[in-house]
CSV table of C-alpha atoms and ligand atoms in Angstrom, one decimal:
chain,number,residue,atom,x,y,z
A,1,MET,CA,-4.9,30.4,-7.9
A,2,LYS,CA,-4.6,27.8,-10.7
A,3,VAL,CA,-5.0,24.1,-9.9
A,4,LEU,CA,-4.2,21.5,-12.5
A,5,PHE,CA,-5.6,18.0,-12.3
A,6,VAL,CA,-3.4,15.4,-13.9
A,7,ALA,CA,-4.6,11.8,-13.6
A,8,GLY,CA,-5.6,9.3,-16.3
A,9,ASP,CA,-9.3,9.3,-15.3
A,10,PRO,CA,-11.5,9.2,-18.4
A,11,LYS,CA,-14.1,11.2,-16.5
A,12,PRO,CA,-11.9,13.9,-14.8
A,13,GLU,CA,-15.0,15.9,-13.9
A,14,ARG,CA,-15.6,13.3,-11.1
A,15,TRP,CA,-12.6,15.1,-9.5
A,16,THR,CA,-12.7,18.6,-10.9
A,17,VAL,CA,-16.3,19.3,-9.9
A,18,PRO,CA,-15.8,18.5,-6.2
A,19,ILE,CA,-12.4,20.3,-6.3
A,20,LYS,CA,-14.1,23.4,-7.5
A,21,GLN,CA,-16.8,23.1,-4.8
A,22,LEU,CA,-14.1,22.7,-2.1
A,23,LEU,CA,-11.9,25.4,-3.5
A,24,PRO,CA,-14.2,27.9,-5.2
A,25,GLU,CA,-11.5,30.6,-5.2
A,26,ALA,CA,-9.4,28.5,-7.6
A,27,ASP,CA,-9.5,28.0,-11.4
A,28,ILE,CA,-9.4,24.3,-12.1
A,29,TYR,CA,-7.8,22.8,-15.2
A,30,VAL,CA,-7.6,19.3,-16.6
A,31,TRP,CA,-4.2,18.2,-18.1
A,32,ASP,CA,-4.2,18.3,-21.9
A,33,PRO,CA,-1.2,16.6,-23.3
A,34,ASP,CA,-1.4,18.9,-26.4
A,35,GLY,CA,-2.4,22.0,-24.6
A,36,PRO,CA,-0.3,25.1,-23.7
A,37,ALA,CA,1.2,25.9,-20.3
A,38,ILE,CA,-1.3,27.3,-17.9
A,39,ASN,CA,1.3,28.3,-15.3
A,40,ALA,CA,-0.5,26.3,-12.6
A,41,ASP,CA,0.3,27.0,-8.9
A,42,TYR,CA,-0.6,23.5,-7.8
A,43,ALA,CA,-1.0,20.1,-9.5
A,44,ILE,CA,-3.0,17.2,-8.2
A,45,VAL,CA,-1.6,14.1,-9.8
A,46,TRP,CA,-1.4,10.4,-10.2
A,47,GLN,CA,1.5,9.0,-12.3
A,48,PRO,CA,1.8,12.2,-14.3
A,49,PRO,CA,3.6,12.4,-17.7
A,50,ALA,CA,7.2,13.8,-17.8
A,51,GLN,CA,5.9,16.7,-19.9
A,52,LEU,CA,4.1,18.1,-16.9
A,53,PHE,CA,7.2,19.3,-15.3
A,54,GLU,CA,8.7,20.6,-18.6
A,55,ARG,CA,5.6,22.6,-19.3
A,56,GLU,CA,4.5,23.7,-15.8
A,57,THR,CA,7.5,25.5,-14.3
A,58,ARG,CA,5.7,27.6,-11.7
A,59,LEU,CA,4.3,24.9,-9.5
A,60,LYS,CA,4.5,25.7,-5.8
A,61,ALA,CA,3.6,22.1,-4.8
A,62,VAL,CA,2.3,18.9,-6.3
A,63,PHE,CA,-0.2,16.7,-4.5
A,64,ASN,CA,-0.1,12.9,-5.1
A,65,LEU,CA,-3.5,11.1,-5.2
A,66,GLY,CA,-2.1,8.2,-3.3
A,67,ALA,CA,0.0,7.3,-0.2
A,68,GLY,CA,2.8,5.8,-2.3
A,69,ILE,CA,4.8,8.3,-4.2
A,70,ASP,CA,7.2,5.9,-6.0
A,71,GLY,CA,5.3,6.4,-9.3
A,72,LEU,CA,5.7,10.2,-9.0
A,73,LEU,CA,9.4,10.1,-8.0
A,74,LYS,CA,10.2,8.0,-11.1
A,75,VAL,CA,8.9,10.8,-13.5
A,76,PRO,CA,11.9,12.3,-15.3
A,77,ASN,CA,12.1,16.1,-14.9
A,78,LEU,CA,10.6,16.1,-11.4
A,79,PRO,CA,12.4,19.2,-10.0
A,80,ALA,CA,14.5,18.1,-7.0
A,81,ASP,CA,13.3,21.1,-5.0
A,82,LEU,CA,9.6,20.8,-5.8
A,83,THR,CA,7.3,20.4,-2.8
A,84,VAL,CA,5.7,17.0,-3.2
A,85,VAL,CA,2.9,16.1,-0.8
A,86,ARG,CA,1.6,12.6,-0.4
A,87,LEU,CA,-1.9,11.5,0.8
A,88,GLU,CA,-2.0,10.9,4.5
A,89,ASP,CA,-4.4,8.2,5.4
A,90,ALA,CA,-7.6,9.7,3.9
A,91,GLY,CA,-9.6,6.6,4.8
A,92,MET,CA,-6.9,4.2,3.5
A,93,SER,CA,-5.5,2.8,6.7
A,94,VAL,CA,-8.8,1.5,8.0
A,95,GLN,CA,-9.4,-0.3,4.7
A,96,MET,CA,-5.9,-1.7,4.8
A,97,ALA,CA,-6.4,-3.0,8.4
A,98,GLU,CA,-9.6,-4.7,7.4
A,99,HIS,CA,-8.0,-6.3,4.3
A,100,VAL,CA,-5.0,-7.6,6.2
A,101,LEU,CA,-7.2,-8.9,9.0
A,102,HIS,CA,-9.4,-10.7,6.4
A,103,GLN,CA,-6.3,-12.3,4.9
A,104,ILE,CA,-5.0,-13.5,8.3
A,105,LEU,CA,-8.4,-14.9,9.3
A,106,GLU,CA,-8.4,-16.9,6.1
A,107,VAL,CA,-5.5,-18.9,7.4
A,108,SER,CA,-5.8,-18.6,11.2
A,109,ARG,CA,-9.5,-19.5,11.1
A,110,GLN,CA,-9.1,-22.1,8.4
A,111,MET,CA,-11.7,-20.6,6.2
A,112,GLU,CA,-10.7,-22.4,3.0
A,113,LEU,CA,-11.2,-25.7,4.9
A,114,TYR,CA,-14.7,-24.7,6.0
A,115,ARG,CA,-15.6,-23.6,2.5
A,116,GLU,CA,-14.5,-27.0,1.2
A,117,GLN,CA,-16.6,-28.7,4.0
A,118,GLN,CA,-19.6,-26.7,2.9
A,119,ARG,CA,-19.2,-27.9,-0.6
A,120,GLN,CA,-19.2,-31.5,0.8
A,121,ARG,CA,-22.2,-30.7,3.2
A,122,LEU,CA,-19.9,-31.7,6.0
A,123,TRP,CA,-20.3,-30.4,9.6
A,124,LYS,CA,-17.0,-30.8,11.3
A,125,ILE,CA,-15.4,-28.6,13.9
A,126,HIS,CA,-11.7,-28.2,14.0
A,127,ARG,CA,-9.6,-27.0,16.9
A,128,PRO,CA,-10.0,-23.3,17.8
A,129,ILE,CA,-7.5,-20.6,16.9
A,130,SER,CA,-4.5,-20.3,19.1
A,131,ARG,CA,-3.3,-16.8,18.8
A,132,LYS,CA,0.1,-17.7,20.1
A,133,GLU,CA,0.6,-19.7,16.8
A,134,TRP,CA,0.1,-16.6,14.6
A,135,PRO,CA,2.6,-14.0,15.6
A,136,ILE,CA,2.3,-11.2,13.0
A,137,GLY,CA,5.1,-8.9,11.8
A,138,ILE,CA,4.3,-5.6,10.0
A,139,MET,CA,7.0,-4.2,7.9
A,140,GLY,CA,6.6,-0.4,7.6
A,141,LEU,CA,5.2,1.7,10.4
A,142,GLY,CA,3.8,4.7,8.7
A,143,HIS,CA,0.2,5.7,9.0
A,144,ILE,CA,-1.0,2.5,7.3
A,145,GLY,CA,1.4,0.1,9.0
A,146,LYS,CA,0.6,1.5,12.4
A,147,ARG,CA,-3.1,1.2,11.9
A,148,VAL,CA,-2.8,-2.4,10.8
A,149,ALA,CA,-0.5,-3.2,13.7
A,150,SER,CA,-2.7,-1.6,16.3
A,151,THR,CA,-5.9,-3.2,14.9
A,152,LEU,CA,-4.4,-6.6,15.1
A,153,ALA,CA,-2.9,-6.0,18.5
A,154,SER,CA,-6.4,-5.0,19.7
A,155,LEU,CA,-7.6,-8.4,18.7
A,156,ASP,CA,-4.9,-10.0,21.0
A,157,TYR,CA,-2.6,-11.2,18.3
A,158,THR,CA,1.1,-10.9,19.0
A,159,VAL,CA,2.2,-8.1,16.8
A,160,ASN,CA,5.8,-7.1,15.9
A,161,GLY,CA,6.6,-4.0,13.8
A,162,TRP,CA,9.7,-3.2,11.8
A,163,ALA,CA,10.8,0.0,10.2
A,164,ARG,CA,14.0,1.7,9.2
A,165,SER,CA,13.8,4.0,12.2
A,166,GLU,CA,12.5,3.7,15.8
A,167,HIS,CA,8.7,3.8,16.2
A,168,THR,CA,6.4,3.3,19.1
A,169,VAL,CA,3.0,1.6,18.7
A,170,GLU,CA,1.0,0.6,21.8
A,171,GLY,CA,0.7,-3.1,22.2
A,172,VAL,CA,3.3,-3.8,19.5
A,173,ARG,CA,6.9,-4.8,19.9
A,174,THR,CA,8.9,-2.7,17.5
A,175,PHE,CA,12.3,-3.3,15.8
A,176,ALA,CA,14.4,-0.8,13.8
A,177,GLY,CA,16.9,-1.0,11.0
A,178,ASN,CA,18.8,-3.8,9.4
A,179,GLY,CA,20.5,-4.7,12.7
A,180,GLN,CA,17.1,-5.9,14.1
A,181,LEU,CA,15.6,-7.4,11.0
A,182,ARG,CA,16.7,-11.0,11.6
A,183,GLU,CA,15.2,-10.9,15.2
A,184,PHE,CA,12.0,-9.4,13.8
A,185,LEU,CA,11.7,-12.1,11.2
A,186,GLY,CA,12.4,-14.9,13.6
A,187,ALA,CA,9.5,-13.7,15.8
A,188,THR,CA,7.1,-13.5,12.9
A,189,ARG,CA,4.9,-16.1,11.2
A,190,VAL,CA,2.5,-13.8,9.2
A,191,LEU,CA,4.6,-11.1,7.4
A,192,VAL,CA,2.7,-8.1,6.3
A,193,ASN,CA,4.5,-5.6,4.0
A,194,THR,CA,3.3,-2.0,4.1
A,195,LEU,CA,6.7,-0.5,3.3
A,196,PRO,CA,7.2,2.4,0.9
A,197,LEU,CA,9.0,1.5,-2.3
A,198,THR,CA,12.5,3.0,-2.3
A,199,SER,CA,15.9,1.8,-3.7
A,200,GLU,CA,16.5,0.3,-0.2
A,201,THR,CA,13.3,-1.6,0.0
A,202,GLU,CA,13.0,-2.9,-3.6
A,203,ASN,CA,13.3,-6.7,-3.7
A,204,ILE,CA,13.3,-6.9,0.1
A,205,LEU,CA,10.8,-9.8,0.0
A,206,ASN,CA,13.2,-12.4,-1.2
A,207,TYR,CA,14.1,-16.0,-0.5
A,208,ASP,CA,16.7,-15.1,2.2
A,209,LEU,CA,14.1,-13.1,4.1
A,210,PHE,CA,11.4,-15.8,3.7
A,211,SER,CA,13.9,-18.4,5.1
A,212,GLN,CA,14.2,-16.4,8.4
A,213,LEU,CA,10.4,-16.5,9.2
A,214,GLN,CA,8.8,-19.0,11.5
A,215,PRO,CA,7.6,-22.4,10.0
A,216,GLY,CA,4.3,-22.3,8.2
A,217,ALA,CA,4.8,-18.6,7.3
A,218,VAL,CA,2.4,-16.5,5.4
A,219,LEU,CA,3.1,-13.4,3.3
A,220,ILE,CA,0.7,-10.6,2.8
A,221,ASN,CA,2.0,-8.0,0.4
A,222,VAL,CA,0.0,-4.7,0.3
A,223,GLY,CA,3.1,-2.5,-0.4
A,224,ARG,CA,4.3,-2.6,-4.0
A,225,GLY,CA,4.9,-5.4,-6.5
A,226,GLU,CA,8.6,-4.3,-6.7
A,227,HIS,CA,9.2,-5.3,-3.1
A,228,LEU,CA,8.8,-8.9,-4.1
A,229,VAL,CA,11.2,-11.1,-6.0
A,230,GLU,CA,8.6,-13.2,-7.7
A,231,GLU,CA,10.6,-16.3,-8.5
A,232,ASP,CA,11.8,-16.3,-4.8
A,233,LEU,CA,8.2,-16.4,-3.7
A,234,LEU,CA,7.5,-19.4,-5.9
A,235,ARG,CA,10.6,-21.2,-4.7
A,236,ALA,CA,9.7,-20.5,-1.0
A,237,LEU,CA,6.2,-21.8,-1.6
A,238,ASN,CA,7.4,-24.9,-3.4
A,239,GLU,CA,9.9,-25.6,-0.6
A,240,GLU,CA,7.2,-24.9,2.0
A,241,LYS,CA,9.2,-22.1,3.6
A,242,LEU,CA,6.0,-20.3,3.1
A,243,GLN,CA,2.6,-21.8,3.4
A,244,ARG,CA,0.6,-19.1,1.5
A,245,ALA,CA,0.9,-15.6,0.1
A,246,SER,CA,-1.8,-13.0,-0.4
A,247,LEU,CA,-0.8,-10.4,-3.0
A,248,ASP,CA,-2.6,-7.2,-3.7
A,249,VAL,CA,0.2,-5.5,-5.7
A,250,PHE,CA,2.3,-6.7,-8.6
A,251,ARG,CA,5.3,-5.6,-10.6
A,252,LYS,CA,3.1,-5.4,-13.7
A,253,GLU,CA,-0.5,-4.3,-13.1
A,254,PRO,CA,-2.9,-5.6,-14.3
A,255,LEU,CA,-1.2,-9.0,-13.6
A,256,PRO,CA,-0.7,-10.5,-17.1
A,257,ALA,CA,-3.1,-13.4,-17.9
A,258,GLY,CA,-0.3,-15.8,-18.5
A,259,HIS,CA,1.5,-15.1,-15.2
A,260,ALA,CA,2.4,-18.1,-13.0
A,261,PHE,CA,0.7,-16.6,-9.9
A,262,TRP,CA,-2.8,-17.1,-11.3
A,263,GLU,CA,-2.4,-20.9,-11.3
A,264,ARG,CA,-1.4,-21.2,-7.7
A,265,THR,CA,-3.9,-22.3,-5.1
A,266,ASP,CA,-1.5,-21.1,-2.4
A,267,ILE,CA,-1.5,-17.5,-3.7
A,268,THR,CA,-4.5,-15.2,-3.2
A,269,ILE,CA,-4.6,-12.5,-5.8
A,270,THR,CA,-6.5,-9.2,-5.4
A,271,PRO,CA,-6.3,-6.4,-8.0
A,272,HIS,CA,-4.7,-3.6,-5.9
A,273,ILE,CA,-7.9,-3.0,-3.9
A,274,SER,CA,-6.7,-3.4,-0.3
A,275,ALA,CA,-7.1,0.3,0.2
A,276,ARG,CA,-8.8,2.4,-2.4
A,277,THR,CA,-8.3,6.1,-2.8
A,278,LEU,CA,-11.6,7.5,-1.4
A,279,ARG,CA,-12.5,10.6,-3.5
A,280,ASP,CA,-14.3,12.7,-0.9
A,281,ALA,CA,-11.8,12.2,1.9
A,282,THR,CA,-8.9,12.6,-0.5
A,283,LEU,CA,-10.1,15.9,-2.0
A,284,GLU,CA,-11.0,17.3,1.4
A,285,GLN,CA,-7.5,16.7,2.5
A,286,ILE,CA,-5.7,18.0,-0.6
A,287,THR,CA,-7.8,21.1,-1.0
A,288,GLY,CA,-7.4,21.9,2.7
A,289,LYS,CA,-3.7,21.6,2.3
A,290,ILE,CA,-3.7,23.7,-0.9
A,291,ARG,CA,-5.6,26.5,0.9
A,292,ASP,CA,-3.2,26.3,3.9
A,293,HIS,CA,-0.1,26.3,1.7
A,294,ALA,CA,-1.4,29.2,-0.4
A,295,SER,CA,-1.9,31.2,2.8
A,296,GLY,CA,1.5,30.4,4.1
A,297,HIS,CA,0.5,27.9,6.8
A,298,PRO,CA,2.6,24.7,7.3
A,299,ILE,CA,1.2,21.5,5.9
A,300,THR,CA,2.0,17.9,6.7
A,301,GLY,CA,2.8,15.0,4.3
A,302,ILE,CA,5.7,16.6,2.5
A,303,VAL,CA,7.9,14.0,1.0
A,304,ASP,CA,11.6,13.8,1.4
A,305,ILE,CA,12.5,13.3,-2.2
A,306,ALA,CA,16.0,12.1,-1.5
A,307,ARG,CA,14.8,9.5,1.0
A,308,GLY,CA,12.1,8.4,-1.3
A,309,TYR,CA,9.0,8.7,0.9
B,401,OXD,C1,-1.4,4.3,-3.0
B,401,OXD,C2,-2.0,3.2,-3.7
B,401,OXD,O1,-0.2,4.5,-3.0
B,401,OXD,O2,-3.2,3.2,-3.9
B,401,OXD,O3,-2.1,5.1,-2.3
B,401,OXD,O4,-1.3,2.3,-4.1
């Protein structure tokens, strides 16, 4: 079995050595843009070049090194009938739950105010959190959205969840489809985006949507930069339709030094770190699936290319 590793890591051996340990029966190759076809059976990829699918025409499946497969689906020449498999959790959802909780506590527990007081050596106690004032709405109820929602629900926040189709999450009120979006937004003060990026969800975080949230709303975007209409965010903040935004993902990454977001004290910027791909858990999952697929067993995480996730 031939497995091809295609990701722009300057030290690919960080990946290929453990892949070989986990899958000793396979021959492991690193993508060489100028090299010949190796007739790989499987490819493990992150944002691969279009040449991959021109050159490697015998792939049985391609495994994405991330949960979001928008980057892979954009690659020209991706055969429409190729089996594409995304990462399922692999330690990401717990990180995401932690990150989102942290961003919420920043506002619900007034952490910036207490940091400022520390700078002033001021001991002053403000009123305690009232959870009722911080209803949270999670957009996207896949592995990650569900984990975020159930973590927050376990801390007694009111949590709503919205997705294209019906979902059930214990302790969470769920809404489905465009027909229930308005009601979901009206019940939400902290909006957390974990949606996959598709043609239907691109630009979904826009001025019209922000206008339907509860007063003093907060946006936490851990989905993709393309979900957000950037000028609409600035307008909503300027008009106080939103109180704050915490952004981990951007249309252009790294966020250009001259970008208006850097200047804003009402925007928290993190460099796409809300949930990192953890190498050990990721490779255990992918190599396990490669072995199962090669021996004809069913695997989970196969993407519906037409639906986009
Ligand atoms: C992912 C990511 O999609 O890291 O997994 O953004």
